[in-house]
PDB file of C-alpha atoms in Angstrom:
ATOM      1  CA  MET A   1      93.149 141.592  72.667  1.00  0.00           C
ATOM      2  CA  ALA A   2      93.781 138.212  74.306  1.00  0.00           C
ATOM      3  CA  SER A   3      91.045 136.588  76.297  1.00  0.00           C
ATOM      4  CA  GLN A   4      91.220 136.868  80.061  1.00  0.00           C
ATOM      5  CA  ALA A   5      90.083 133.245  80.434  1.00  0.00           C
ATOM      6  CA  GLY A   6      92.475 131.120  82.429  1.00  0.00           C
ATOM      7  CA  ARG A   7      93.994 134.103  84.197  1.00  0.00           C
ATOM      8  CA  GLY A   8      93.580 134.992  87.800  1.00  0.00           C
ATOM      9  CA  ARG A   9      95.149 134.202  91.117  1.00  0.00           C
ATOM     10  CA  ALA A  10      97.540 131.301  91.500  1.00  0.00           C
ATOM     11  CA  SER A  11      96.088 128.282  93.247  1.00  0.00           C
ATOM     12  CA  LYS A  12      97.738 127.353  96.513  1.00  0.00           C
ATOM     13  CA  ARG A  13      99.181 124.191  94.949  1.00  0.00           C
ATOM     14  CA  GLU A  14     100.518 125.678  91.724  1.00  0.00           C
ATOM     15  CA  ARG A  15     104.171 126.750  91.960  1.00  0.00           C
ATOM     16  CA  THR A  16     104.910 130.003  90.151  1.00  0.00           C
ATOM     17  CA  VAL A  17     107.964 132.156  89.480  1.00  0.00           C
ATOM     18  CA  LYS A  18     108.325 135.905  89.004  1.00  0.00           C
ATOM     19  CA  ALA A  19     107.907 137.145  85.438  1.00  0.00           C
ATOM     20  CA  GLY A  20     111.550 138.278  85.205  1.00  0.00           C
ATOM     21  CA  ASP A  21     112.814 134.879  86.362  1.00  0.00           C
ATOM     22  CA  ALA A  22     110.485 133.148  83.899  1.00  0.00           C
ATOM     23  CA  ALA A  23     111.746 135.318  81.037  1.00  0.00           C
ATOM     24  CA  ARG A  24     115.383 134.477  81.912  1.00  0.00           C
ATOM     25  CA  ALA A  25     114.547 130.760  82.117  1.00  0.00           C
ATOM     26  CA  LEU A  26     112.981 130.913  78.646  1.00  0.00           C
ATOM     27  CA  GLY A  27     115.789 133.040  77.188  1.00  0.00           C
ATOM     28  CA  ILE A  28     113.459 135.899  76.264  1.00  0.00           C
ATOM     29  CA  SER A  29     113.083 139.502  77.383  1.00  0.00           C
ATOM     30  CA  LEU A  30     110.516 140.598  79.923  1.00  0.00           C
ATOM     31  CA  ASP A  31     108.852 142.649  77.177  1.00  0.00           C
ATOM     32  CA  THR A  32     108.497 139.500  75.064  1.00  0.00           C
ATOM     33  CA  LEU A  33     106.944 137.668  78.006  1.00  0.00           C
ATOM     34  CA  ARG A  34     104.442 140.508  78.478  1.00  0.00           C
ATOM     35  CA  ARG A  35     103.619 140.433  74.759  1.00  0.00           C
ATOM     36  CA  TRP A  36     103.132 136.640  74.876  1.00  0.00           C
ATOM     37  CA  ASP A  37     100.788 137.185  77.812  1.00  0.00           C
ATOM     38  CA  ARG A  38      98.722 139.725  75.873  1.00  0.00           C
ATOM     39  CA  GLU A  39      98.651 137.397  72.832  1.00  0.00           C
ATOM     40  CA  GLY A  40      97.660 134.392  74.945  1.00  0.00           C
ATOM     41  CA  LYS A  41     100.860 132.438  74.134  1.00  0.00           C
ATOM     42  CA  ILE A  42     101.750 132.005  77.803  1.00  0.00           C
ATOM     43  CA  ARG A  43      99.513 131.586  80.839  1.00  0.00           C
ATOM     44  CA  VAL A  44     100.253 133.947  83.679  1.00  0.00           C
ATOM     45  CA  VAL A  45      98.636 134.424  87.043  1.00  0.00           C
ATOM     46  CA  ARG A  46      98.624 137.507  89.211  1.00  0.00           C
ATOM     47  CA  ASP A  47     100.015 137.490  92.728  1.00  0.00           C
ATOM     48  CA  ALA A  48      98.475 139.311  95.694  1.00  0.00           C
ATOM     49  CA  SER A  49     100.133 142.549  94.501  1.00  0.00           C
ATOM     50  CA  ASN A  50      98.723 142.043  90.962  1.00  0.00           C
ATOM     51  CA  ARG A  51     102.179 141.290  89.490  1.00  0.00           C
ATOM     52  CA  ARG A  52     102.589 138.692  86.764  1.00  0.00           C
ATOM     53  CA  THR A  53     103.860 135.281  87.815  1.00  0.00           C
ATOM     54  CA  VAL A  54     104.293 132.263  85.579  1.00  0.00           C
ATOM     55  CA  PRO A  55     103.377 128.716  86.598  1.00  0.00           C
ATOM     56  CA  VAL A  56     106.331 126.314  86.490  1.00  0.00           C
ATOM     57  CA  SER A  57     104.188 124.068  84.284  1.00  0.00           C
ATOM     58  CA  GLU A  58     104.188 126.829  81.644  1.00  0.00           C
ATOM     59  CA  LEU A  59     107.990 127.069  81.746  1.00  0.00           C
ATOM     60  CA  GLU A  60     108.222 123.313  81.278  1.00  0.00           C
ATOM     61  CA  ARG A  61     105.696 123.394  78.425  1.00  0.00           C
ATOM     62  CA  LEU A  62     107.440 126.201  76.561  1.00  0.00           C
ATOM     63  CA  SER A  63     111.032 125.101  77.137  1.00  0.00           C
ATOM     64  CA  GLY A  64     110.539 121.340  77.008  1.00  0.00           C
ATOM     65  CA  ARG A  65     112.561 120.988  80.218  1.00  0.00           C
ATOM     66  CA  PRO A  66     112.296 121.925  83.875  1.00  0.00           C
ATOM     67  CA  PRO A  67     113.729 125.339  84.775  1.00  0.00           C
ATOM     68  CA  ARG A  68     117.398 125.423  85.695  1.00  0.00           C
ATOM     69  CA  ALA A  69     117.868 125.177  89.423  1.00  0.00           C
ATOM     70  CA  ARG A  70     119.486 128.085  91.204  1.00  0.00           C
ATOM     71  CA  THR A  71     120.574 126.732  94.555  1.00  0.00           C
ATOM     72  CA  GLY A  72     122.301 129.802  95.947  1.00  0.00           C
ATOM     73  CA  THR A  73     125.245 127.674  97.053  1.00  0.00           C
ATOM     74  CA  ARG A  74     128.657 127.358  95.502  1.00  0.00           C
ATOM     75  CA  LEU A  75     129.624 123.779  94.814  1.00  0.00           C
ATOM     76  CA  SER A  76     132.048 122.171  92.431  1.00  0.00           C
ATOM     77  CA  ALA A  77     129.371 119.703  91.338  1.00  0.00           C
ATOM     78  CA  ARG A  78     127.775 120.738  88.058  1.00  0.00           C
ATOM     79  CA  ASN A  79     125.302 117.885  87.831  1.00  0.00           C
ATOM     80  CA  ARG A  80     122.250 119.391  89.504  1.00  0.00           C
ATOM     81  CA  LEU A  81     118.774 118.206  88.684  1.00  0.00           C
ATOM     82  CA  ALA A  82     115.749 120.134  89.901  1.00  0.00           C
ATOM     83  CA  GLY A  83     112.837 117.926  90.754  1.00  0.00           C
ATOM     84  CA  VAL A  84     110.043 117.047  93.116  1.00  0.00           C
ATOM     85  CA  VAL A  85     110.035 114.383  95.821  1.00  0.00           C
ATOM     86  CA  ARG A  86     107.865 111.470  94.689  1.00  0.00           C
ATOM     87  CA  SER A  87     108.192 109.304  97.811  1.00  0.00           C
ATOM     88  CA  VAL A  88     110.070 108.979 101.103  1.00  0.00           C
ATOM     89  CA  GLU A  89     110.556 105.593 102.790  1.00  0.00           C
ATOM     90  CA  VAL A  90     112.140 105.793 106.233  1.00  0.00           C
ATOM     91  CA  ASP A  91     113.579 102.629 107.793  1.00  0.00           C
ATOM     92  CA  GLY A  92     115.598 103.007 110.974  1.00  0.00           C
ATOM     93  CA  VAL A  93     118.341 105.599 110.593  1.00  0.00           C
ATOM     94  CA  MET A  94     118.210 105.605 106.767  1.00  0.00           C
ATOM     95  CA  ALA A  95     115.664 106.730 104.191  1.00  0.00           C
ATOM     96  CA  LEU A  96     115.110 106.179 100.483  1.00  0.00           C
ATOM     97  CA  VAL A  97     113.947 109.311  98.671  1.00  0.00           C
ATOM     98  CA  GLU A  98     112.617 109.091  95.103  1.00  0.00           C
ATOM     99  CA  ILE A  99     112.863 112.303  93.102  1.00  0.00           C
ATOM    100  CA  GLU A 100     111.139 113.018  89.802  1.00  0.00           C
ATOM    101  CA  ALA A 101     113.455 115.303  87.824  1.00  0.00           C
ATOM    102  CA  GLY A 102     112.059 115.916  84.359  1.00  0.00           C
ATOM    103  CA  PRO A 103     112.035 112.590  82.514  1.00  0.00           C
ATOM    104  CA  TYR A 104     114.278 110.998  85.164  1.00  0.00           C
ATOM    105  CA  THR A 105     113.570 109.272  88.447  1.00  0.00           C
ATOM    106  CA  LEU A 106     116.400 109.403  90.976  1.00  0.00           C
ATOM    107  CA  ALA A 107     116.744 107.398  94.162  1.00  0.00           C
ATOM    108  CA  ALA A 108     118.801 108.797  97.013  1.00  0.00           C
ATOM    109  CA  ALA A 109     119.718 106.894 100.168  1.00  0.00           C
ATOM    110  CA  ILE A 110     120.094 109.522 102.893  1.00  0.00           C
ATOM    111  CA  THR A 111     119.838 109.641 106.663  1.00  0.00           C
ATOM    112  CA  ARG A 112     116.557 109.931 108.521  1.00  0.00           C
ATOM    113  CA  ASP A 113     117.973 113.089 110.148  1.00  0.00           C
ATOM    114  CA  ALA A 114     118.468 114.672 106.706  1.00  0.00           C
ATOM    115  CA  VAL A 115     114.865 113.856 105.731  1.00  0.00           C
ATOM    116  CA  GLU A 116     113.596 115.501 108.901  1.00  0.00           C
ATOM    117  CA  GLU A 117     115.946 118.489 108.695  1.00  0.00           C
ATOM    118  CA  LEU A 118     114.965 119.187 105.070  1.00  0.00           C
ATOM    119  CA  ALA A 119     111.280 118.412 105.745  1.00  0.00           C
ATOM    120  CA  LEU A 120     111.199 116.071 102.756  1.00  0.00           C
ATOM    121  CA  ALA A 121     107.792 114.740 101.760  1.00  0.00           C
ATOM    122  CA  PRO A 122     106.010 113.955  98.488  1.00  0.00           C
ATOM    123  CA  GLY A 123     105.493 117.115  96.439  1.00  0.00           C
ATOM    124  CA  VAL A 124     108.390 119.083  97.966  1.00  0.00           C
ATOM    125  CA  PRO A 125     110.657 120.730  95.339  1.00  0.00           C
ATOM    126  CA  VAL A 126     114.323 119.732  95.697  1.00  0.00           C
ATOM    127  CA  VAL A 127     117.632 119.866  93.857  1.00  0.00           C
ATOM    128  CA  ALA A 128     119.627 116.642  93.521  1.00  0.00           C
ATOM    129  CA  THR A 129     123.354 117.305  93.284  1.00  0.00           C
ATOM    130  CA  ILE A 130     125.352 114.427  91.864  1.00  0.00           C
ATOM    131  CA  LYS A 131     129.078 114.219  92.503  1.00  0.00           C
ATOM    132  CA  ALA A 132     130.816 110.988  91.679  1.00  0.00           C
ATOM    133  CA  THR A 133     134.374 109.850  91.119  1.00  0.00           C
ATOM    134  CA  SER A 134     133.241 107.120  88.748  1.00  0.00           C
ATOM    135  CA  VAL A 135     130.338 106.458  86.433  1.00  0.00           C
ATOM    136  CA  MET A 136     129.377 103.013  85.190  1.00  0.00           C
ATOM    137  CA  VAL A 137     127.868 102.705  81.722  1.00  0.00           C
ATOM    138  CA  GLY A 138     126.124  99.617  80.415  1.00  0.00           C
ATOM    139  CA  ARG A 139     124.006  98.467  77.511  1.00  0.00           C
ATOM    140  CA  GLU A 140     120.627  97.032  78.304  1.00  0.00           C
ATOM    141  CA  GLY A 141     119.173  93.902  76.750  1.00  0.00           C
ATOM    142  CA  GLY A 142     121.895  92.413  74.627  1.00  0.00           C
ATOM    143  CA  PRO A 143     124.896  90.180  74.898  1.00  0.00           C
ATOM    144  CA  ALA A 144     128.217  91.866  75.529  1.00  0.00           C
ATOM    145  CA  ARG A 145     130.736  91.657  72.686  1.00  0.00           C
TER     146      ARG A 145
END
C-alpha cells in the first residue's frame, strides 16, 4: 500500500482541481487516477468533504504543460493560454499586465478599469485570449538574407 506521506488537506495557497477534471486533463480514466494515487504516482489532497483533489502543480508535472483552460465562453479565438499574473503596473488610465503562461511570458496593455473589474494582481489565475489579424515572424541574432 502507498505511503500516506504528503497527503492531507490542501494548503490555502495551492490551487487544486477535482479528481475527474484532473483525469480528463491527463487523458486518463478516474479509475486510473485513483490507482495512481494508491501507488503513489500522483499526489492528491483531500478537500473538506474528504474527496480527492489534485494540485495543479501535479497536472503540470505529469503532463509537461499547464492544464487546458476552460473559459466557459464561446469565442472564435482559439489561441488561449492559461497562466498566472506575474505583475500589474498601472499608469493613468492604462495598465501593463505580465502573465506567466507555461514557458511563456505575455504582456498585455489593458485599461485600468479592466484591471480593477477583473481584480488582477500577482498570483491571480487568468486566461489570455489572443486574436490577431496579422502575426510578425522574425529571426533573432543574424543578418537577414
